[in-house]
Every structure is written in structure tokens, then in C-alpha cells.
CSV table of N, CA and C in Angstrom, one decimal:
chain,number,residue,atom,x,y,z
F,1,UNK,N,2.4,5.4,48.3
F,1,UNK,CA,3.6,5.4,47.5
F,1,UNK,C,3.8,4.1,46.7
F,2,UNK,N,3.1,2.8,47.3
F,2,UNK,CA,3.9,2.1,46.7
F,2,UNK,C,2.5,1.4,45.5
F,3,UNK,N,1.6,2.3,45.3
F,3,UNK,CA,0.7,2.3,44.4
F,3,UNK,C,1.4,2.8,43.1
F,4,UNK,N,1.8,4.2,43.2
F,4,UNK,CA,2.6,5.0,42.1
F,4,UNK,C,3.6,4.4,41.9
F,5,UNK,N,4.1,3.5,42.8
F,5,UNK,CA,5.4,2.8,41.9
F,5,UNK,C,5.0,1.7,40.7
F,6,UNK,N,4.0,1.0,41.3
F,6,UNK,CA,3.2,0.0,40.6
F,6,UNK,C,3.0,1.0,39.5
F,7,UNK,N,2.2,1.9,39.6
F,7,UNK,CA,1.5,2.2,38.2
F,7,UNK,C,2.4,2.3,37.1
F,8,UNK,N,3.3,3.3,38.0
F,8,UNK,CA,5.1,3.2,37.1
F,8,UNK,C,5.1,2.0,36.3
F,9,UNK,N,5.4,1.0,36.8
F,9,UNK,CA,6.2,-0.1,36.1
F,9,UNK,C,4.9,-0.5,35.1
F,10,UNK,N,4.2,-0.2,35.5
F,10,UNK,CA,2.9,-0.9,34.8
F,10,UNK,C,2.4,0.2,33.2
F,11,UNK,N,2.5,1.4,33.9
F,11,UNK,CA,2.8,2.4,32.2
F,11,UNK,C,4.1,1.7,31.9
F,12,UNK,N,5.6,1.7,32.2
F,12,UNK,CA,6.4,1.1,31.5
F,12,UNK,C,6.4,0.1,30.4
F,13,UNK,N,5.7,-1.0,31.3
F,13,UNK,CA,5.7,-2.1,30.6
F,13,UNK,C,4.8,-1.6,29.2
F,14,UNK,N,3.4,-1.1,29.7
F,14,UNK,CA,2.8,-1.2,28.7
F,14,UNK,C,3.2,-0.1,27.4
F,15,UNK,N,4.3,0.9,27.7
F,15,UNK,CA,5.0,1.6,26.8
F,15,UNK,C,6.0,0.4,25.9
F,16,UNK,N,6.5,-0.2,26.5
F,16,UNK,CA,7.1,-1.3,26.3
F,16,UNK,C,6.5,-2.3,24.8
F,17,UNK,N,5.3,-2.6,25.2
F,17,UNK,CA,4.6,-3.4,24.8
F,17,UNK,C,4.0,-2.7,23.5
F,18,UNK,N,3.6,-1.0,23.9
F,18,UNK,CA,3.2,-0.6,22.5
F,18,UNK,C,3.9,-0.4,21.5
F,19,UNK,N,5.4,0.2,21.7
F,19,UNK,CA,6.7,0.3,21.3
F,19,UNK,C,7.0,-0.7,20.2
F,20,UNK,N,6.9,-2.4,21.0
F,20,UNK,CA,7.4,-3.3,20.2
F,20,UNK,C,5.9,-3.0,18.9
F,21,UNK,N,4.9,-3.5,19.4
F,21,UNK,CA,3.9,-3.0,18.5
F,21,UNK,C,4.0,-2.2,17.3
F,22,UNK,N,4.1,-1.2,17.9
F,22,UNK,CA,4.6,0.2,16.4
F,22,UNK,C,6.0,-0.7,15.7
F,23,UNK,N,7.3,-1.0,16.2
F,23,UNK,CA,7.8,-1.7,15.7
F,23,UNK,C,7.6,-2.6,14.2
F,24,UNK,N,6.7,-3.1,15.5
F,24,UNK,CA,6.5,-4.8,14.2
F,24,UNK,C,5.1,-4.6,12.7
F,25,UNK,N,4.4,-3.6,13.5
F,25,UNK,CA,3.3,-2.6,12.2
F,25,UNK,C,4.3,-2.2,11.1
F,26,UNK,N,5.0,-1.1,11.7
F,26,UNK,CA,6.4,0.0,10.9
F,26,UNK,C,6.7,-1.4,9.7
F,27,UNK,N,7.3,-2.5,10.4
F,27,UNK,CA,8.3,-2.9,9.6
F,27,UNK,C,7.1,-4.3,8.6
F,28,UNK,N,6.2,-4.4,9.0
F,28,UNK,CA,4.6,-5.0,8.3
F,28,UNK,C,4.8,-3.5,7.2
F,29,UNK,N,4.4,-2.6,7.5
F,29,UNK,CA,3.9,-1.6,6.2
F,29,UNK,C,5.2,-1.4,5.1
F,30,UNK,N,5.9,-1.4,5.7
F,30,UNK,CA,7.6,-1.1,4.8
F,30,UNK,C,7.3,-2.4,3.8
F,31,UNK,N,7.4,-3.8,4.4
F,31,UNK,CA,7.3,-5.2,3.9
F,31,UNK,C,6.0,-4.6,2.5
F,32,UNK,N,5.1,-4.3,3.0
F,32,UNK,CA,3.8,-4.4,1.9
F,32,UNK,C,3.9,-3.2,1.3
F,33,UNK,N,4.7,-2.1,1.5
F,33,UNK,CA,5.0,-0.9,0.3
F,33,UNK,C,5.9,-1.2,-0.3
F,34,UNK,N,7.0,-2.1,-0.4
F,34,UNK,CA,7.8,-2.8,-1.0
F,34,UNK,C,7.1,-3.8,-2.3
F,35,UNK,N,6.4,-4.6,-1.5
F,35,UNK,CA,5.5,-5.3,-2.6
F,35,UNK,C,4.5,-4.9,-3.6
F,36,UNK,N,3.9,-3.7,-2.8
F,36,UNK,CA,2.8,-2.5,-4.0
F,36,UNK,C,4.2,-2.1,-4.7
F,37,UNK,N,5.1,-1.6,-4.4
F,37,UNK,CA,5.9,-1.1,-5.8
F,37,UNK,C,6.3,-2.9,-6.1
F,38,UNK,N,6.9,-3.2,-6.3
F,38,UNK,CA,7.2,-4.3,-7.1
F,38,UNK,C,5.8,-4.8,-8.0
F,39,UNK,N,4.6,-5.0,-7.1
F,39,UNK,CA,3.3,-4.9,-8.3
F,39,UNK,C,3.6,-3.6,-9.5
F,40,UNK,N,3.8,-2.8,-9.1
F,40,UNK,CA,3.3,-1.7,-9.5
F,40,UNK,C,4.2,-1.9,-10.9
F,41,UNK,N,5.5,-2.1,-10.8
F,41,UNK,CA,6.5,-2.0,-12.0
F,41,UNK,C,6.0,-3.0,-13.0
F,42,UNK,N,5.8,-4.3,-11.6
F,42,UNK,CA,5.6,-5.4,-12.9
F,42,UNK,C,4.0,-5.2,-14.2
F,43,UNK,N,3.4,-4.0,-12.7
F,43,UNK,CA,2.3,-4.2,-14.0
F,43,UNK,C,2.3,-2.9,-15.7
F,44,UNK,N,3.5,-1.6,-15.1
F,44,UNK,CA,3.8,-0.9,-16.0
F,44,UNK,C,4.8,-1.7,-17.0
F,45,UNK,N,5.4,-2.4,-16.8
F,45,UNK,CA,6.4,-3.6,-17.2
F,45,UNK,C,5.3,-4.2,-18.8
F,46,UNK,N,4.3,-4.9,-17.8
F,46,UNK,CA,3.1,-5.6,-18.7
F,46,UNK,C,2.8,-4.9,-19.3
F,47,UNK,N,2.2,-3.8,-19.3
F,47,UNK,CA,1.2,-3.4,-20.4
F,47,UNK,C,2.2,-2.5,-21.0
F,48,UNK,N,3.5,-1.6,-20.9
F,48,UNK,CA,4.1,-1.4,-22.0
F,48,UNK,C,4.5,-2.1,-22.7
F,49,UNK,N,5.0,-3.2,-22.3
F,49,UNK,CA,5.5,-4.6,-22.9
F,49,UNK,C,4.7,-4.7,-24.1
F,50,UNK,N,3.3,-4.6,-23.9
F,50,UNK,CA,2.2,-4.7,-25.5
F,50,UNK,C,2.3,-4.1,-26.6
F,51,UNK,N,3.1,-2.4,-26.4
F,51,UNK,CA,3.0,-1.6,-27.2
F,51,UNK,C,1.9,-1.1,-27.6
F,52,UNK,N,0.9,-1.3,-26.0
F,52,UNK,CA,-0.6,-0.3,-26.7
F,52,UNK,C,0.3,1.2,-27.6
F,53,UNK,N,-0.5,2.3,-28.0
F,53,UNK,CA,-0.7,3.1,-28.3
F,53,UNK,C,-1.3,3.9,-27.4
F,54,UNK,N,-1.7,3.6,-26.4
F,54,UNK,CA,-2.7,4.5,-25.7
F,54,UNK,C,-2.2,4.6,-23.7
F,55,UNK,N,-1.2,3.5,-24.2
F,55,UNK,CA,-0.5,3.3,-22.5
F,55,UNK,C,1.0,4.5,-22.5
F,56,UNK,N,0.9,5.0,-21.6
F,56,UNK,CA,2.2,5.7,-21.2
F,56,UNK,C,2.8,5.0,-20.1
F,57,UNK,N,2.1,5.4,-19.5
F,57,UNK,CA,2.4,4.7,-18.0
F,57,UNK,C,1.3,3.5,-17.0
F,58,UNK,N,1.5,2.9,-16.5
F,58,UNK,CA,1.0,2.0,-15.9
F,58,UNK,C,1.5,1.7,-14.4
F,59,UNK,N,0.5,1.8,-13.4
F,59,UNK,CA,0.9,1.6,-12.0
F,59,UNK,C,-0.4,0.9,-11.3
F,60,UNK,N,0.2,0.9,-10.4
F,60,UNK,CA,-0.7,0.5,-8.9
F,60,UNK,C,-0.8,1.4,-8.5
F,61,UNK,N,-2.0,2.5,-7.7
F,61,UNK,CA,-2.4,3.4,-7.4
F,61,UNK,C,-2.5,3.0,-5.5
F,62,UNK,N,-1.1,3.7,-5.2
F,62,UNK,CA,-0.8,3.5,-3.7
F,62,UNK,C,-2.0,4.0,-2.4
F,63,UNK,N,-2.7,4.7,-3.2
F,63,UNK,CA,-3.7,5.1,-2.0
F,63,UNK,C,-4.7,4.1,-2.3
F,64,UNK,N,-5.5,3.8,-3.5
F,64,UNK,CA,-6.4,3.2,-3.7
F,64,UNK,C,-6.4,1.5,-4.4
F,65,UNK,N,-4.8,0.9,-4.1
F,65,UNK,CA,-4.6,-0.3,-4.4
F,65,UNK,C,-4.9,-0.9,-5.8
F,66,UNK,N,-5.5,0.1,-6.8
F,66,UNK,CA,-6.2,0.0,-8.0
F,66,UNK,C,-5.3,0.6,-9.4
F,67,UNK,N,-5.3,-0.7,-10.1
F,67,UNK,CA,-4.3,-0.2,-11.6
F,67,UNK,C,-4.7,1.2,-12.1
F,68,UNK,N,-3.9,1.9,-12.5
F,68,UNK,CA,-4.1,3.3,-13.2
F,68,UNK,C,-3.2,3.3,-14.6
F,69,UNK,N,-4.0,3.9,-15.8
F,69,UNK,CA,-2.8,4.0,-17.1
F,69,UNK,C,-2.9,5.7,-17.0
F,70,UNK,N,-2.1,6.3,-17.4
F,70,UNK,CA,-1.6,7.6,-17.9
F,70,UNK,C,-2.5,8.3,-16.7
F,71,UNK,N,-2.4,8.0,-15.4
F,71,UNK,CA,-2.8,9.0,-14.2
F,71,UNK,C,-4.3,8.8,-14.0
F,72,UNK,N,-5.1,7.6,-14.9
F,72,UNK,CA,-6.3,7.6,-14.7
F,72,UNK,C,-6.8,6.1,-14.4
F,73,UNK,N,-8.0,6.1,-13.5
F,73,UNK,CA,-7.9,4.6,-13.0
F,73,UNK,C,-8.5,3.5,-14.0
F,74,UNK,N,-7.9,2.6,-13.7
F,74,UNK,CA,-7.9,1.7,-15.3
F,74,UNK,C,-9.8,1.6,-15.5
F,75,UNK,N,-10.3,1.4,-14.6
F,75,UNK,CA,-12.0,1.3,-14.6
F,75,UNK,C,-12.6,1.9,-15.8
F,76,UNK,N,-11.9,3.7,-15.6
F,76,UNK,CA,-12.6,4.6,-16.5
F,76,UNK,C,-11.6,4.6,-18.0
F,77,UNK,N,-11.4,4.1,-18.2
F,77,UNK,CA,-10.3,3.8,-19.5
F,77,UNK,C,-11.3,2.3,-20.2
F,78,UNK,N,-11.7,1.7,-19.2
F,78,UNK,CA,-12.1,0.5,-19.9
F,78,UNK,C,-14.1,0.8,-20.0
F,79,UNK,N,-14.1,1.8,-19.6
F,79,UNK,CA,-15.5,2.1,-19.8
F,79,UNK,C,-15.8,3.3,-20.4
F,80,UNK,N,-14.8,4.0,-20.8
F,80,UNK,CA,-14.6,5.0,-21.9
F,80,UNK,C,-14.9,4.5,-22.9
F,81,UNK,N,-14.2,2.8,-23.3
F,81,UNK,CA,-13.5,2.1,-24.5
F,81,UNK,C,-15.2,1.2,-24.4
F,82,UNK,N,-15.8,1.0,-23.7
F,82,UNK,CA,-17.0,0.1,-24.0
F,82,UNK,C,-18.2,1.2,-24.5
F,83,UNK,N,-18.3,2.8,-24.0
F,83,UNK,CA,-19.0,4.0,-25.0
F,83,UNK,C,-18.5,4.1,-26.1
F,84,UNK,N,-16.9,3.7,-26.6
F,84,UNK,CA,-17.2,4.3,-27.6
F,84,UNK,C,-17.8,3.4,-29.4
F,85,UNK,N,-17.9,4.0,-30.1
F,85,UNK,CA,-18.6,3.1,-31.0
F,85,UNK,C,-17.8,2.1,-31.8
F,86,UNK,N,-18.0,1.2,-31.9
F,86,UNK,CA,-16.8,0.3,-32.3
F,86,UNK,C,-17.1,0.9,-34.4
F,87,UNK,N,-16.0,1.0,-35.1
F,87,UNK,CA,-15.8,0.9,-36.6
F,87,UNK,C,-16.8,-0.2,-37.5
């Protein structure tokens, strides 16, 4: 019996322990999806700010951490722009 009590207190604690864990990750990811959007505006902010012609929108791409204009990732926008033939 007084094994299963131990184990008790001993899952406790360690529910305990994972708990605060999840906790302190939760409130770590909130902190850094806070700051991907605040990237994010500041960089639709920037580049409409130019008045390209060719920008609508501008973001941080939350899955892939990577600038995107009009839903496409900035990569293939700037390698579209290096095929095509200059005037």
C-alpha cells in the first residue's frame, strides 16, 4: 500500500510539474504570436508605405515565418522579377 501512495504523490507532483510547463510554453507562444503579428503589420506598413504598384498586401507568413506580398511568398515575386526581361 504504501508503494501506491508514493507513486500517487509522485504522478502528482510530476502532473504538477508538467502543468506549470504547459503553462509557461502557452504563455512563451502567445508572447511570440504577438510579435509575428506586430512583424507582420510593420512589414505591410513598409512596403505599402512605397506605393509599389504591384503590392496589395504584405505579411509575415505565420506557418512559414517568411514575408509574403498579395498571398505569394516574397522569394517567388523576386524571382519572377529577375526572369523577366528588363526594357
Amino acid at each position: 500500500m504504501h508503494t501506491i501512495n508514493a507513486d500517487i504523490r509522485s504522478l502528482k507532483s510530476e502532473r504538477r510539474r508538467i502543468n506549470k510547463d504547459i503553462k509557461e510554453k502557452s504563455e512563451q507562444l502567445k508572447a511570440r504570436q504577438s510579435l509575428l503579428g506586430d512583424l507582420s503589420a510593420e512589414f505591410g506598413r513598409l512596403l505599402t508605405s512605397w506605393n509599389l504598384p504591384w503590392v496589395d498586401t504584405a505579411v509575415i507568413d505565420r506557418d512559414t515565418f517568411l514575408p509574403a506580398v498579395n498571398g505569394q511568398p516574397f522569394e517567388s515575386l523576386q524571382a519572377s522579377a529577375e526572369a523577366s526581361p528588363r526594357p
